[in-house]
Amino acid sequence: MSLPENVDVVGVGFGPSNLSLAIALEEHPVNGSGEPIAARFFERLPAFSWHRHMLLPSATMQVAFLKDLATFRNPVSRFSFVSYLHATNRLVQFVNNKSFFPTRQEFHKYLEWAESSVSDQVSYGTEVTAMRLRSPDRIELVSRSATGGVQAVTASNVVISTGLVPRMPAGIERDDRVWHSSEFLDQYARQDPSELKTVAVVGAGQSAAEITRFLYDSLPHAQVYAILPSYGYSVADDTPFANQVFDPAAVDEYYFGTDQTRDAFWRYHSNTNYSVVDDEVIRELYRRTYHEDVLNVRRLHFVNLTKVEEIKRTGNETRASLKSLLSGAIDLDVDAIVFATGYHSMEPARVLGELDQHCLRDEAGRYRVERDYRLVTTPELSCGIYLQGGTEHTHGLTSSLLSNIAIRSGEIAESIVNSRAGVRAVAY
């Protein structure tokens, strides 16, 4: 292992959040020393990716295109979605399309376009395997590449953005017939569509509804089962007043609010993002089932108030044991079953390793986090450890969402720059 490289900030993970941070650091004025901020990022995947296996052809974004990597922080940024449209000669056509919501495929192309300008700062196929304190204001990170190479780098700031972890029901494991939505298109591409005669989708959120629609349209010979824990799909509240919970100002209201304030945010507004579906997708699925009523055929089945209890594999046969509050126990033989059952929040402790002992927690065992997304640490550790995600308990609904990505990354960049210049605010 060579001598450690010295930089100002290391980003662990390189999805949209740390991509936005790289852009914010590049666009930030140089600090008091006159030197630009030196940053390095490590990503375990072999290339940039954002929900790549959920880029369904008809799926659109659920946030407006102006909530891109940079615009809310810097409206004239060369990394904006509008700049991307101009660079690809599609700005006029996009305007003519009269939509605030591009397809997910196009937004992914935008992210790749932006990433290409900062890719020299990123080591792909490389995972951070250890962190240790070299001095109160310096952290050493050790990484290992896919080819086995080991590299060390030291930094005065670390920004963790390792993303969400796919969640499966207890006791159910993934295999070639049992999938999580995060791997859907990859697994689907491995199949012979003619052999998928009975498929099922578990879940009541946006991904579940989109996959159900995709399978129904792509497999005209197949029986498609939507297994829902609720009684049908619930519509996402994307009305203007409800959408204010994603405004940058709402982060302050949440962070500086009382326990009652924070509880009210979740109680009244979780239906803006969690286990809900866009109205258009719900209506499209209903139109399909109504058309089947007209033709007196049935391929699309909604199994309401039902959960999967167990998956049994016998050779090539897969049986899902269901428990319905309406009809009791049901056995369903499937050729593939997709669990669109969401994700666990990012848990930084594994990445932090021995540094975790220096990170203070609240009475509920959660990390204490300052307003600028910096972890509260013991006096022995004066360098900055920031989280992009995993701060829902302190910063609210937008902690890991695109809605506030430009402002969030800008605030972290500002904190890093001010910390190096010695002008950072001490406490919140």
Short mmCIF file of C-alpha atoms in Angstrom, two decimals:
data_model
loop_
_atom_site.label_atom_id
_atom_site.label_comp_id
_atom_site.label_asym_id
_atom_site.label_seq_id
_atom_site.Cartn_x
_atom_site.Cartn_y
_atom_site.Cartn_z
CA MET A 1 0.00 0.00 0.00
CA SER A 2 1.41 3.37 -1.05
CA LEU A 3 1.66 6.42 1.20
CA PRO A 4 -1.74 7.96 1.91
CA GLU A 5 -3.04 10.64 -0.40
CA ASN A 6 -4.07 13.81 1.45
CA VAL A 7 -7.33 15.57 0.53
CA ASP A 8 -9.84 17.88 2.19
CA VAL A 9 -12.88 15.65 1.87
CA VAL A 10 -13.60 12.02 1.06
CA GLY A 11 -17.05 10.92 -0.06
CA VAL A 12 -18.05 7.33 0.70
CA GLY A 13 -20.54 6.33 -1.98
CA PHE A 14 -21.20 8.19 -5.20
CA GLY A 15 -24.86 8.35 -6.08
CA PRO A 16 -26.80 11.55 -6.81
CA SER A 17 -26.21 13.02 -3.33
CA ASN A 18 -22.43 12.93 -3.40
CA LEU A 19 -22.46 13.82 -7.11
CA SER A 20 -24.36 16.95 -6.11
CA LEU A 21 -21.77 17.56 -3.38
CA ALA A 22 -18.90 17.25 -5.87
CA ILE A 23 -20.62 19.87 -8.02
CA ALA A 24 -21.25 22.17 -5.04
CA LEU A 25 -17.58 21.95 -4.02
CA GLU A 26 -16.47 22.72 -7.56
CA GLU A 27 -18.76 25.75 -7.78
CA HIS A 28 -17.95 27.07 -4.32
CA PRO A 29 -15.50 30.00 -4.18
CA VAL A 30 -12.03 29.02 -2.98
CA ASN A 31 -11.55 29.16 0.78
CA GLY A 32 -9.43 31.59 2.78
CA SER A 33 -6.18 29.82 1.87
CA GLY A 34 -6.81 30.47 -1.81
CA GLU A 35 -6.78 26.74 -2.53
CA PRO A 36 -9.78 24.90 -3.99
CA ILE A 37 -11.24 22.05 -1.96
CA ALA A 38 -9.63 18.73 -2.91
CA ALA A 39 -12.14 15.87 -2.90
CA ARG A 40 -12.07 12.13 -3.57
CA PHE A 41 -15.01 9.76 -3.78
CA PHE A 42 -15.19 5.98 -3.52
CA GLU A 43 -18.03 3.92 -4.98
CA ARG A 44 -18.26 0.12 -4.72
CA LEU A 45 -20.30 -0.22 -7.93
CA PRO A 46 -18.29 -0.44 -11.17
CA ALA A 47 -19.93 2.65 -12.69
CA PHE A 48 -22.32 5.44 -11.80
CA SER A 49 -25.85 4.20 -11.26
CA TRP A 50 -29.12 5.45 -9.79
CA HIS A 51 -31.98 2.93 -9.53
CA ARG A 52 -30.77 1.57 -12.86
CA HIS A 53 -32.92 -1.54 -12.61
CA MET A 54 -36.09 0.51 -12.13
CA LEU A 55 -35.73 2.63 -15.28
CA LEU A 56 -39.01 1.34 -16.69
CA PRO A 57 -39.91 2.80 -20.10
CA SER A 58 -43.08 4.55 -18.98
CA ALA A 59 -41.91 5.65 -15.52
CA THR A 60 -41.62 9.39 -14.90
CA MET A 61 -39.94 11.34 -12.14
CA GLN A 62 -41.99 12.25 -9.08
CA VAL A 63 -40.10 15.51 -8.57
CA ALA A 64 -40.00 18.49 -10.93
CA PHE A 65 -36.97 18.78 -13.22
CA LEU A 66 -35.88 22.00 -11.46
CA LYS A 67 -35.13 19.92 -8.36
CA ASP A 68 -31.97 18.74 -10.03
CA LEU A 69 -28.39 18.52 -8.75
CA ALA A 70 -27.78 22.26 -8.61
CA THR A 71 -30.57 24.67 -9.61
CA PHE A 72 -32.05 25.41 -6.18
CA ARG A 73 -28.56 26.21 -4.93
CA ASN A 74 -27.26 27.94 -8.07
CA PRO A 75 -29.84 28.74 -10.77
CA VAL A 76 -27.10 29.50 -13.34
CA SER A 77 -25.11 26.32 -12.72
CA ARG A 78 -23.67 24.59 -15.77
CA PHE A 79 -24.76 21.33 -14.13
CA SER A 80 -28.50 22.05 -14.20
CA PHE A 81 -31.04 19.91 -16.01
CA VAL A 82 -31.75 22.84 -18.32
CA SER A 83 -28.04 23.02 -19.20
CA TYR A 84 -28.14 19.31 -19.96
CA LEU A 85 -31.12 19.78 -22.29
CA HIS A 86 -29.32 22.61 -24.04
CA ALA A 87 -26.13 20.53 -24.40
CA THR A 88 -28.09 17.65 -25.93
CA ASN A 89 -30.15 19.90 -28.24
CA ARG A 90 -33.46 18.97 -26.61
CA LEU A 91 -34.38 22.13 -24.72
CA VAL A 92 -36.99 23.28 -27.26
CA GLN A 93 -38.50 19.82 -27.56
CA PHE A 94 -38.66 19.44 -23.77
CA VAL A 95 -40.55 22.73 -23.49
CA ASN A 96 -42.92 21.62 -26.24
CA ASN A 97 -43.56 18.44 -24.26
CA LYS A 98 -45.20 20.61 -21.56
CA SER A 99 -44.21 18.50 -18.57
CA PHE A 100 -42.37 19.28 -15.36
CA PHE A 101 -41.58 15.58 -14.97
CA PRO A 102 -39.08 13.91 -17.33
CA THR A 103 -38.93 10.17 -17.64
CA ARG A 104 -36.72 8.36 -15.20
CA GLN A 105 -34.59 7.18 -18.11
CA GLU A 106 -33.92 10.76 -19.24
CA PHE A 107 -33.12 11.92 -15.72
CA HIS A 108 -30.62 9.09 -15.38
CA LYS A 109 -28.97 10.24 -18.60
CA TYR A 110 -28.79 13.74 -17.10
CA LEU A 111 -27.07 12.35 -13.99
CA GLU A 112 -24.55 10.48 -16.16
CA TRP A 113 -23.92 13.66 -18.17
CA ALA A 114 -23.20 15.61 -14.98
CA GLU A 115 -21.04 12.82 -13.58
CA SER A 116 -18.82 12.82 -16.65
CA SER A 117 -17.46 16.26 -15.64
CA VAL A 118 -16.32 15.12 -12.18
CA SER A 119 -15.52 11.45 -12.82
CA ASP A 120 -11.80 12.07 -12.34
CA GLN A 121 -12.53 12.47 -8.60
CA VAL A 122 -14.21 9.06 -8.31
CA SER A 123 -12.75 5.58 -7.80
CA TYR A 124 -15.38 3.07 -8.97
CA GLY A 125 -15.36 -0.59 -8.06
CA THR A 126 -13.75 0.43 -4.78
CA GLU A 127 -15.09 -0.05 -1.27
CA VAL A 128 -13.96 1.72 1.89
CA THR A 129 -13.05 -1.07 4.29
CA ALA A 130 -11.72 0.85 7.30
CA MET A 131 -11.59 4.29 8.91
CA ARG A 132 -9.30 5.31 11.71
CA LEU A 133 -8.28 8.48 13.48
CA ARG A 134 -4.76 9.59 12.55
CA SER A 135 -5.01 12.80 14.58
CA PRO A 136 -7.89 14.83 16.05
CA ASP A 137 -8.41 16.57 12.71
CA ARG A 138 -7.38 13.83 10.27
CA ILE A 139 -9.08 10.57 9.31
CA GLU A 140 -7.42 7.78 7.36
CA LEU A 141 -9.64 5.72 5.07
CA VAL A 142 -8.52 2.41 3.59
CA SER A 143 -10.20 1.16 0.42
CA ARG A 144 -10.02 -2.03 -1.59
CA SER A 145 -10.72 -2.22 -5.32
CA ALA A 146 -12.50 -5.04 -7.12
CA THR A 147 -9.09 -6.26 -8.35
CA GLY A 148 -7.75 -6.45 -4.79
CA GLY A 149 -5.70 -3.26 -4.77
CA VAL A 150 -5.51 -1.45 -1.43
CA GLN A 151 -5.31 2.32 -1.18
CA ALA A 152 -5.19 4.78 1.71
CA VAL A 153 -6.24 8.41 1.81
CA THR A 154 -6.43 10.92 4.65
CA ALA A 155 -8.98 13.70 4.92
CA SER A 156 -10.22 16.29 7.37
CA ASN A 157 -13.84 15.64 6.30
CA VAL A 158 -15.82 12.54 5.38
CA VAL A 159 -19.26 12.55 3.76
CA ILE A 160 -21.12 9.23 3.92
CA SER A 161 -23.74 8.54 1.29
CA THR A 162 -23.93 4.79 0.84
CA GLY A 163 -27.61 4.75 -0.10
CA LEU A 164 -30.53 2.70 1.09
CA VAL A 165 -30.53 -1.06 1.68
CA PRO A 166 -33.24 -3.21 -0.01
CA ARG A 167 -35.72 -4.57 2.52
CA MET A 168 -37.24 -8.05 2.27
CA PRO A 169 -39.86 -9.55 4.61
CA ALA A 170 -38.39 -11.57 7.48
CA GLY A 171 -37.45 -15.10 6.46
CA ILE A 172 -37.63 -14.50 2.70
CA GLU A 173 -34.43 -14.63 0.67
CA ARG A 174 -33.82 -13.45 -2.88
CA ASP A 175 -32.95 -15.85 -5.68
CA ASP A 176 -33.48 -16.24 -9.43
CA ARG A 177 -37.28 -16.36 -8.97
CA VAL A 178 -37.66 -14.14 -5.91
CA TRP A 179 -36.60 -10.56 -6.59
CA HIS A 180 -36.47 -7.19 -4.91
CA SER A 181 -37.63 -4.23 -6.99
CA SER A 182 -34.11 -2.74 -6.86
CA GLU A 183 -32.90 -5.52 -9.18
CA PHE A 184 -36.05 -5.86 -11.27
CA LEU A 185 -34.92 -5.06 -14.83
CA ASP A 186 -31.70 -7.03 -14.44
CA GLN A 187 -33.55 -10.12 -13.23
CA TYR A 188 -36.32 -9.71 -15.79
CA ALA A 189 -33.78 -9.57 -18.63
CA ARG A 190 -32.40 -12.95 -17.55
CA GLN A 191 -35.77 -14.67 -18.06
CA ASP A 192 -37.47 -16.19 -21.08
CA PRO A 193 -40.70 -14.13 -21.12
CA SER A 194 -42.67 -17.08 -22.52
CA GLU A 195 -41.92 -19.01 -19.33
CA LEU A 196 -43.29 -16.28 -17.08
CA LYS A 197 -46.91 -17.40 -17.03
CA THR A 198 -47.79 -16.39 -13.48
CA VAL A 199 -46.05 -13.44 -11.81
CA ALA A 200 -46.72 -11.53 -8.62
CA VAL A 201 -45.75 -8.16 -7.21
CA VAL A 202 -45.78 -7.50 -3.46
CA GLY A 203 -46.27 -3.96 -2.16
CA ALA A 204 -48.54 -0.93 -2.37
CA GLY A 205 -46.13 1.85 -3.30
CA GLN A 206 -45.03 3.53 -6.53
CA SER A 207 -42.50 0.87 -7.52
CA ALA A 208 -44.99 -1.95 -6.94
CA ALA A 209 -47.64 -0.27 -9.10
CA GLU A 210 -45.16 0.55 -11.89
CA ILE A 211 -43.82 -3.03 -11.98
CA THR A 212 -47.35 -4.43 -12.00
CA ARG A 213 -48.20 -2.22 -14.98
CA PHE A 214 -44.97 -3.19 -16.76
CA LEU A 215 -45.51 -6.93 -16.31
CA TYR A 216 -49.13 -6.73 -17.41
CA ASP A 217 -48.21 -4.87 -20.60
CA SER A 218 -45.04 -6.86 -21.37
CA LEU A 219 -46.46 -10.35 -20.74
CA PRO A 220 -49.82 -10.48 -22.55
CA HIS A 221 -50.04 -14.22 -21.90
CA ALA A 222 -49.38 -14.04 -18.15
CA GLN A 223 -51.51 -13.89 -15.04
CA VAL A 224 -50.38 -10.92 -12.96
CA TYR A 225 -51.07 -10.74 -9.21
CA ALA A 226 -50.71 -7.55 -7.18
CA ILE A 227 -50.43 -8.56 -3.51
CA LEU A 228 -51.31 -5.53 -1.41
CA PRO A 229 -51.14 -5.11 2.37
CA SER A 230 -53.75 -2.35 1.99
CA TYR A 231 -57.15 -2.32 0.30
CA GLY A 232 -55.94 -1.12 -3.07
CA TYR A 233 -53.42 1.66 -3.77
CA SER A 234 -53.41 5.02 -1.99
CA VAL A 235 -52.81 8.16 -3.99
CA ALA A 236 -49.72 10.29 -3.36
CA ASP A 237 -50.53 13.79 -2.16
CA ASP A 238 -48.59 16.04 -4.54
CA THR A 239 -50.78 19.12 -4.09
CA PRO A 240 -48.97 22.45 -3.61
CA PHE A 241 -49.51 22.89 0.11
CA ALA A 242 -48.52 19.30 0.92
CA ASN A 243 -45.43 19.62 -1.26
CA GLN A 244 -44.19 22.39 1.02
CA VAL A 245 -42.87 19.66 3.34
CA PHE A 246 -40.11 19.18 0.74
CA ASP A 247 -39.17 22.87 0.64
CA PRO A 248 -35.73 23.83 2.01
CA ALA A 249 -37.42 25.97 4.67
CA ALA A 250 -39.26 22.90 6.01
CA VAL A 251 -35.92 21.41 7.07
CA ASP A 252 -35.46 24.27 9.54
CA GLU A 253 -39.04 23.89 10.77
CA TYR A 254 -38.40 20.20 11.40
CA TYR A 255 -34.88 20.47 12.83
CA PHE A 256 -35.63 23.30 15.27
CA GLY A 257 -39.16 22.11 16.03
CA THR A 258 -40.44 20.26 19.08
CA ASP A 259 -41.03 16.52 19.29
CA GLN A 260 -44.72 17.29 18.64
CA THR A 261 -43.76 19.28 15.53
CA ARG A 262 -41.68 16.45 14.11
CA ASP A 263 -44.34 13.87 14.90
CA ALA A 264 -46.93 15.99 13.07
CA PHE A 265 -44.76 16.11 9.95
CA TRP A 266 -44.74 12.32 9.72
CA ARG A 267 -48.33 11.80 10.86
CA TYR A 268 -49.87 14.22 8.39
CA HIS A 269 -47.47 14.14 5.45
CA SER A 270 -45.97 10.67 5.08
CA ASN A 271 -48.57 10.20 2.33
CA THR A 272 -46.50 12.51 0.15
CA ASN A 273 -43.84 9.84 -0.36
CA TYR A 274 -44.29 6.56 1.54
CA SER A 275 -46.46 3.63 0.35
CA VAL A 276 -48.37 5.84 -2.08
CA VAL A 277 -48.75 5.93 -5.86
CA ASP A 278 -49.17 8.68 -8.44
CA ASP A 279 -52.78 9.22 -9.44
CA GLU A 280 -52.03 8.58 -13.13
CA VAL A 281 -50.55 5.12 -12.48
CA ILE A 282 -53.48 4.13 -10.27
CA ARG A 283 -55.95 5.19 -12.94
CA GLU A 284 -54.04 3.33 -15.66
CA LEU A 285 -54.15 0.10 -13.68
CA TYR A 286 -57.84 0.57 -12.94
CA ARG A 287 -58.56 1.16 -16.63
CA ARG A 288 -56.84 -2.13 -17.46
CA THR A 289 -58.90 -4.10 -14.97
CA TYR A 290 -62.09 -2.35 -16.10
CA HIS A 291 -61.28 -3.25 -19.74
CA GLU A 292 -60.97 -6.87 -18.62
CA ASP A 293 -64.44 -6.63 -17.10
CA VAL A 294 -65.77 -5.44 -20.45
CA LEU A 295 -64.15 -8.37 -22.28
CA ASN A 296 -65.04 -10.84 -19.50
CA VAL A 297 -61.42 -11.98 -19.12
CA ARG A 298 -59.17 -11.80 -16.11
CA ARG A 299 -55.36 -11.55 -16.12
CA LEU A 300 -54.84 -8.76 -13.59
CA HIS A 301 -55.64 -9.77 -10.02
CA PHE A 302 -55.58 -7.51 -6.96
CA VAL A 303 -55.19 -9.48 -3.74
CA ASN A 304 -56.03 -6.92 -1.06
CA LEU A 305 -55.25 -6.86 2.67
CA THR A 306 -52.77 -9.67 2.14
CA LYS A 307 -49.18 -10.39 3.14
CA VAL A 308 -46.68 -13.03 2.07
CA GLU A 309 -45.96 -15.37 4.95
CA GLU A 310 -43.49 -17.74 3.29
CA ILE A 311 -41.82 -18.63 0.00
CA LYS A 312 -41.20 -22.33 -0.71
CA ARG A 313 -38.91 -23.50 -3.51
CA THR A 314 -39.12 -27.06 -4.85
CA GLY A 315 -36.96 -27.48 -7.93
CA ASN A 316 -38.20 -24.96 -10.47
CA GLU A 317 -41.48 -24.43 -8.63
CA THR A 318 -42.04 -21.43 -6.38
CA ARG A 319 -45.01 -21.26 -4.02
CA ALA A 320 -46.00 -18.15 -2.10
CA SER A 321 -47.98 -18.75 1.07
CA LEU A 322 -50.25 -15.75 1.61
CA LYS A 323 -52.29 -14.64 4.59
CA SER A 324 -55.35 -12.62 3.66
CA LEU A 325 -57.52 -10.74 6.14
CA LEU A 326 -60.41 -11.35 3.74
CA SER A 327 -60.07 -14.99 2.73
CA GLY A 328 -57.51 -16.55 5.06
CA ALA A 329 -54.62 -18.67 3.83
CA ILE A 330 -53.86 -18.74 0.10
CA ASP A 331 -51.19 -20.65 -1.81
CA LEU A 332 -50.06 -19.09 -5.07
CA ASP A 333 -47.68 -20.84 -7.49
CA VAL A 334 -45.60 -18.28 -9.40
CA ASP A 335 -42.84 -18.22 -11.98
CA ALA A 336 -41.47 -15.00 -10.48
CA ILE A 337 -42.38 -12.80 -7.53
CA VAL A 338 -41.15 -9.23 -7.01
CA PHE A 339 -40.98 -7.67 -3.57
CA ALA A 340 -41.37 -3.89 -3.87
CA THR A 341 -41.12 -3.68 -0.10
CA GLY A 342 -38.95 -0.61 0.22
CA TYR A 343 -35.60 0.00 1.84
CA HIS A 344 -33.91 0.26 5.19
CA SER A 345 -32.40 3.65 6.01
CA MET A 346 -28.67 4.09 5.57
CA GLU A 347 -26.79 2.85 8.64
CA PRO A 348 -23.36 4.52 8.84
CA ALA A 349 -22.01 2.50 11.78
CA ARG A 350 -20.58 -0.27 9.57
CA VAL A 351 -18.69 2.25 7.45
CA LEU A 352 -17.49 4.29 10.42
CA GLY A 353 -15.92 1.28 12.11
CA GLU A 354 -13.82 2.36 15.09
CA LEU A 355 -14.80 6.00 14.56
CA ASP A 356 -18.35 5.15 15.60
CA GLN A 357 -17.32 5.29 19.26
CA HIS A 358 -16.61 9.00 18.84
CA CYS A 359 -20.07 9.75 17.38
CA LEU A 360 -22.61 10.78 19.99
CA ARG A 361 -26.16 9.44 20.07
CA ASP A 362 -29.44 10.60 21.56
CA GLU A 363 -31.51 8.80 24.17
CA ALA A 364 -33.14 6.70 21.42
CA GLY A 365 -29.74 5.50 20.18
CA ARG A 366 -29.80 7.64 17.02
CA TYR A 367 -26.90 9.78 15.86
CA ARG A 368 -26.89 13.37 17.05
CA VAL A 369 -26.63 15.52 13.93
CA GLU A 370 -26.04 19.24 13.61
CA ARG A 371 -28.08 21.39 11.24
CA ASP A 372 -25.33 21.22 8.58
CA TYR A 373 -25.61 17.38 8.56
CA ARG A 374 -22.40 17.00 10.57
CA LEU A 375 -22.32 14.34 13.28
CA VAL A 376 -21.82 15.52 16.84
CA THR A 377 -18.59 13.92 18.03
CA THR A 378 -16.41 13.67 21.13
CA PRO A 379 -13.62 16.23 21.66
CA GLU A 380 -11.00 13.69 20.50
CA LEU A 381 -12.39 13.98 16.96
CA SER A 382 -12.50 17.48 15.54
CA CYS A 383 -12.73 16.61 11.84
CA GLY A 384 -16.08 16.61 10.10
CA ILE A 385 -18.22 13.53 9.48
CA TYR A 386 -21.33 14.35 7.46
CA LEU A 387 -24.32 12.21 6.49
CA GLN A 388 -26.23 12.33 3.21
CA GLY A 389 -29.12 10.16 4.33
CA GLY A 390 -29.96 8.53 7.65
CA THR A 391 -30.99 11.86 9.18
CA GLU A 392 -34.77 11.59 8.93
CA HIS A 393 -35.03 11.83 12.73
CA THR A 394 -33.29 15.24 12.74
CA HIS A 395 -33.93 16.76 9.30
CA GLY A 396 -37.24 15.27 8.21
CA LEU A 397 -38.73 13.79 5.08
CA THR A 398 -36.19 15.10 2.55
CA SER A 399 -33.09 13.64 4.21
CA SER A 400 -32.39 11.13 1.45
CA LEU A 401 -34.63 12.47 -1.32
CA LEU A 402 -33.86 14.35 -4.52
CA SER A 403 -36.26 17.13 -3.51
CA ASN A 404 -33.69 18.97 -1.42
CA ILE A 405 -30.49 17.53 -2.87
CA ALA A 406 -28.98 20.77 -4.21
CA ILE A 407 -29.55 22.76 -1.00
CA ARG A 408 -28.44 19.89 1.25
CA SER A 409 -25.19 19.39 -0.66
CA GLY A 410 -24.63 23.14 -0.76
CA GLU A 411 -24.98 23.37 3.02
CA ILE A 412 -22.48 20.55 3.53
CA ALA A 413 -20.05 22.15 1.08
CA GLU A 414 -20.41 25.50 2.85
CA SER A 415 -19.72 23.87 6.21
CA ILE A 416 -16.62 22.10 4.88
CA VAL A 417 -15.24 25.28 3.32
CA ASN A 418 -15.95 27.38 6.41
CA SER A 419 -14.44 24.73 8.67
CA ARG A 420 -11.20 24.82 6.73
CA ALA A 421 -11.18 28.60 6.81
CA GLY A 422 -11.80 28.55 10.57
CA VAL A 423 -15.12 30.40 10.44
CA ARG A 424 -17.55 27.53 10.96
CA ALA A 425 -20.37 28.11 13.43
CA VAL A 426 -19.66 26.14 16.61
CA ALA A 427 -23.09 24.74 17.48
CA TYR A 428 -26.77 24.64 16.63
#
